[in-house]
Amino acid sequence: MKLDVFNHVFPEIFIETLEETMPKRAVARWRSIETLWNMDARLRLLDEFGDYRQVISMSQPPIDVLGGPEQTPALARIANDGMAEICRAHPDRFPSFLLSLPMNNPDEAVKEVDRAVSELGACGAQIHSNVSGRALDDPAFFPVFERLERLGKPVFLHPARPMSHADYEAEDASKYEIFWGLGWAYETSAAMARIVFSGMFDKLPDLKMLAHHWGAYIPHAEGRLPHWEGRSSQSDETDYGPLKDSLKRPVTDYFKMFYADTAMFGAQAASQCGLEFFGAGHSLFATDCPFDREGGRILMRDTIAVMESLRCTDAEREAMYLDNGRAFLGLE
């Protein structure tokens, strides 16, 4: 059995809601990926891969960019109700889901955590790398992480960076899809660093957090980490450091507290790097389905091929396919 822990859907009820408010071009793009919203098509895809199950989570964009703090709580409820319904209808393929949150309304986000976990059976939460440009270590968001830790539900960290985020200060927008191709991995890495250096893992020692795409750039920056912890502020306006003075452990240890997933678009060398950094025990199988030209088939096929090529034991490979995800999410 394979348990794909990070892939995406749009419940039909949610996409119908967006059709009333979002630009037609955006909705048409989502509708063009049939396996994103049509669960009959998604099930036919999964049937091609045998005993294969998915823990589903919402697709982009983040809930907080779809409306103001007054509108997003209702959108989150619609999204979570829709995902719970998919899981109830097909428990043999979708054993559970990651809840979505109105992070631009932290008070309501905490309430939605409670509702989605207790009433709908959510097994974790998807939180994006920033909240409309605000860092996740902003004190306003701490109660959300605190509640998830208390309930024993993990956070799945997903990148978010719009095209309007320019690559250079002299420009107004990103070009050549750099905001996605390189920027999303940077977003994940930066969010991880803010979580580490803000002391969140010291304040919430039982919080479990998974970083998408095998920890993004962090495994490739392993050599920098011991040097990073000794750096101090280079700004006259901000006084901190050395950074290690505010942490209880070496900085590398904190980054290795993250879990990571195998959704690497079929990149073998980068996947091996992620495995070497996080270890098999902190690595979970995921594909990022359905975002390829065949509605997820290529990502699923190529990720499995990479998994089979990794330098690891058969027991470690099987743990990544199933046991690690089941334990991480508390699934039977």
Short mmCIF file of C-alpha atoms in Angstrom, two decimals, residues 47-247:
data_model
loop_
_atom_site.label_atom_id
_atom_site.label_comp_id
_atom_site.label_asym_id
_atom_site.label_seq_id
_atom_site.Cartn_x
_atom_site.Cartn_y
_atom_site.Cartn_z
CA ASP A 47 -7.13 2.76 -9.80
CA GLU A 48 -4.17 2.71 -12.20
CA PHE A 49 -1.78 2.55 -9.25
CA GLY A 50 -3.24 -0.35 -7.29
CA ASP A 51 -3.50 -0.14 -3.51
CA TYR A 52 -2.95 3.62 -3.39
CA ARG A 53 -4.54 6.12 -0.99
CA GLN A 54 -4.39 9.89 -0.64
CA VAL A 55 -4.72 12.25 2.30
CA ILE A 56 -6.21 15.21 0.46
CA SER A 57 -5.67 18.94 0.94
CA MET A 58 -6.93 22.05 -0.77
CA SER A 59 -5.32 23.43 -3.90
CA GLN A 60 -3.97 26.93 -4.27
CA PRO A 61 -4.72 29.75 -3.73
CA PRO A 62 -4.56 30.10 0.07
CA ILE A 63 -7.90 30.85 1.69
CA ASP A 64 -6.60 34.16 3.05
CA VAL A 65 -6.13 35.66 -0.44
CA LEU A 66 -9.73 34.91 -1.44
CA GLY A 67 -11.34 37.47 0.84
CA GLY A 68 -11.04 39.68 3.87
CA PRO A 69 -11.13 38.45 7.48
CA GLU A 70 -14.92 38.62 7.42
CA GLN A 71 -15.28 36.37 4.36
CA THR A 72 -12.56 33.73 4.78
CA PRO A 73 -13.99 31.82 7.78
CA ALA A 74 -17.03 30.84 5.71
CA LEU A 75 -14.81 29.83 2.78
CA ALA A 76 -12.70 27.64 5.06
CA ARG A 77 -15.81 25.93 6.37
CA ILE A 78 -17.03 25.24 2.84
CA ALA A 79 -13.62 23.83 1.88
CA ASN A 80 -13.35 21.60 4.93
CA ASP A 81 -16.93 20.38 4.69
CA GLY A 82 -16.29 19.53 1.03
CA MET A 83 -13.12 17.59 1.76
CA ALA A 84 -14.75 15.73 4.62
CA GLU A 85 -17.57 14.72 2.30
CA ILE A 86 -15.07 13.33 -0.23
CA CYS A 87 -13.47 11.26 2.52
CA ARG A 88 -16.82 9.98 3.78
CA ALA A 89 -17.82 8.96 0.26
CA HIS A 90 -14.55 7.18 -0.54
CA PRO A 91 -12.83 6.10 2.70
CA ASP A 92 -10.95 3.31 0.91
CA ARG A 93 -9.11 5.88 -1.23
CA PHE A 94 -9.21 9.06 0.89
CA PRO A 95 -8.77 8.09 4.56
CA SER A 96 -8.62 11.70 5.79
CA PHE A 97 -7.84 15.29 4.86
CA LEU A 98 -5.79 18.31 5.89
CA LEU A 99 -7.97 21.17 7.07
CA SER A 100 -7.73 24.65 5.57
CA LEU A 101 -7.75 27.79 7.66
CA PRO A 102 -8.70 31.48 7.43
CA MET A 103 -5.27 32.56 8.66
CA ASN A 104 -6.08 36.25 8.14
CA ASN A 105 -8.57 35.80 10.99
CA PRO A 106 -6.59 33.90 13.66
CA ASP A 107 -9.43 33.79 16.19
CA GLU A 108 -11.72 32.12 13.68
CA ALA A 109 -8.84 29.91 12.52
CA VAL A 110 -8.54 28.45 16.01
CA LYS A 111 -12.28 27.78 16.05
CA GLU A 112 -12.07 26.08 12.67
CA VAL A 113 -9.24 23.86 13.88
CA ASP A 114 -11.49 22.67 16.71
CA ARG A 115 -14.49 22.14 14.43
CA ALA A 116 -12.66 20.41 11.58
CA VAL A 117 -10.83 18.05 13.94
CA SER A 118 -13.68 17.18 16.31
CA GLU A 119 -16.61 17.18 13.89
CA LEU A 120 -15.06 16.35 10.52
CA GLY A 121 -12.10 14.16 11.43
CA ALA A 122 -9.29 16.22 9.90
CA CYS A 123 -5.90 14.63 10.57
CA GLY A 124 -3.74 17.73 10.15
CA ALA A 125 -3.66 21.28 8.80
CA GLN A 126 -2.26 22.81 5.65
CA ILE A 127 -0.75 26.23 6.35
CA HIS A 128 0.96 28.32 3.70
CA SER A 129 4.41 29.84 4.03
CA ASN A 130 3.04 33.34 4.59
CA VAL A 131 -0.32 34.91 5.26
CA SER A 132 -0.83 37.57 2.61
CA GLY A 133 2.78 38.61 3.08
CA ARG A 134 2.95 38.19 6.87
CA ALA A 135 5.47 35.74 8.34
CA LEU A 136 4.23 32.70 10.22
CA ASP A 137 6.16 33.67 13.36
CA ASP A 138 3.96 36.76 13.70
CA PRO A 139 2.58 36.51 17.28
CA ALA A 140 -0.97 36.79 15.92
CA PHE A 141 -0.69 33.29 14.45
CA PHE A 142 0.85 31.59 17.48
CA PRO A 143 -2.52 30.50 18.96
CA VAL A 144 -3.23 28.50 15.80
CA PHE A 145 -0.01 26.52 16.10
CA GLU A 146 -0.55 26.19 19.84
CA ARG A 147 -4.00 24.66 19.32
CA LEU A 148 -2.74 22.23 16.69
CA GLU A 149 0.05 21.11 19.03
CA ARG A 150 -2.44 20.64 21.87
CA LEU A 151 -4.64 18.47 19.65
CA GLY A 152 -1.66 16.50 18.35
CA LYS A 153 -2.33 17.45 14.73
CA PRO A 154 0.61 18.18 12.41
CA VAL A 155 1.14 21.21 10.19
CA PHE A 156 1.85 20.72 6.50
CA LEU A 157 3.80 23.73 5.26
CA HIS A 158 2.96 24.67 1.66
CA PRO A 159 4.68 27.45 -0.29
CA ALA A 160 2.80 30.53 -1.45
CA ARG A 161 4.29 33.34 -3.50
CA PRO A 162 2.32 35.35 -6.10
CA MET A 163 3.54 36.60 -9.44
CA SER A 164 3.27 40.13 -8.02
CA HIS A 165 6.24 39.34 -5.77
CA ALA A 166 9.01 40.71 -8.00
CA ASP A 167 12.36 38.97 -8.34
CA TYR A 168 14.23 42.30 -8.30
CA GLU A 169 13.53 45.55 -6.46
CA ALA A 170 13.56 47.55 -9.70
CA GLU A 171 10.68 45.52 -11.14
CA ASP A 172 6.98 45.30 -10.34
CA ALA A 173 6.37 41.59 -10.91
CA SER A 174 8.14 38.29 -11.36
CA LYS A 175 9.06 37.25 -14.89
CA TYR A 176 9.39 33.88 -16.59
CA GLU A 177 7.41 32.13 -13.80
CA ILE A 178 10.43 32.54 -11.49
CA PHE A 179 8.02 33.26 -8.61
CA TRP A 180 6.93 29.62 -8.90
CA GLY A 181 9.92 27.78 -10.35
CA LEU A 182 12.38 29.09 -7.76
CA GLY A 183 10.36 31.35 -5.49
CA TRP A 184 8.14 28.70 -3.97
CA ALA A 185 11.08 26.67 -2.72
CA TYR A 186 12.58 29.85 -1.27
CA GLU A 187 9.26 30.59 0.46
CA THR A 188 9.23 27.21 2.16
CA SER A 189 12.86 27.56 3.22
CA ALA A 190 12.37 31.08 4.57
CA ALA A 191 9.28 30.03 6.53
CA MET A 192 11.22 27.13 8.03
CA ALA A 193 14.00 29.52 9.08
CA ARG A 194 11.56 31.95 10.69
CA ILE A 195 9.98 29.08 12.63
CA VAL A 196 13.40 27.90 13.81
CA PHE A 197 14.94 31.23 14.77
CA SER A 198 11.75 32.55 16.39
CA GLY A 199 12.00 29.68 18.87
CA MET A 200 8.67 28.12 17.93
CA PHE A 201 9.98 24.59 18.42
CA ASP A 202 11.22 25.53 21.89
CA LYS A 203 7.86 27.06 22.80
CA LEU A 204 5.86 24.20 21.26
CA PRO A 205 8.11 21.14 21.65
CA ASP A 206 5.42 18.67 20.59
CA LEU A 207 4.47 20.51 17.40
CA LYS A 208 4.99 18.37 14.31
CA MET A 209 5.57 20.15 11.01
CA LEU A 210 6.18 18.86 7.50
CA ALA A 211 7.92 20.98 4.83
CA HIS A 212 6.76 20.33 1.27
CA HIS A 213 9.13 19.18 -1.49
CA TRP A 214 11.61 17.43 0.80
CA GLY A 215 12.38 20.60 2.76
CA ALA A 216 12.97 22.80 -0.29
CA TYR A 217 16.46 24.39 -0.22
CA ILE A 218 17.34 23.49 3.38
CA PRO A 219 19.07 20.14 2.64
CA HIS A 220 21.20 21.90 0.03
CA ALA A 221 22.17 24.56 2.58
CA GLU A 222 23.32 22.04 5.20
CA GLY A 223 26.89 23.33 5.16
CA ARG A 224 25.74 26.88 5.85
CA LEU A 225 23.66 26.05 8.91
CA PRO A 226 26.45 25.87 11.53
CA HIS A 227 27.84 29.17 10.22
CA TRP A 228 24.39 30.74 10.12
CA GLU A 229 23.77 30.25 13.83
CA GLY A 230 26.77 32.41 14.69
CA ARG A 231 25.71 35.39 12.60
CA SER A 232 24.45 38.63 14.11
CA SER A 233 22.37 41.46 12.71
CA GLN A 234 24.05 43.54 10.04
CA SER A 235 21.46 46.30 10.33
CA ASP A 236 21.61 49.35 12.57
CA GLU A 237 17.82 49.21 12.82
CA THR A 238 17.63 45.62 14.05
CA ASP A 239 19.77 44.36 16.90
CA TYR A 240 20.01 40.63 17.48
CA GLY A 241 22.55 37.90 17.71
CA PRO A 242 24.52 35.90 17.62
CA LEU A 243 21.47 33.91 16.59
CA LYS A 244 22.60 30.85 18.55
CA ASP A 245 22.20 32.79 21.81
CA SER A 246 18.42 32.60 21.52
CA LEU A 247 18.29 28.85 20.79
#
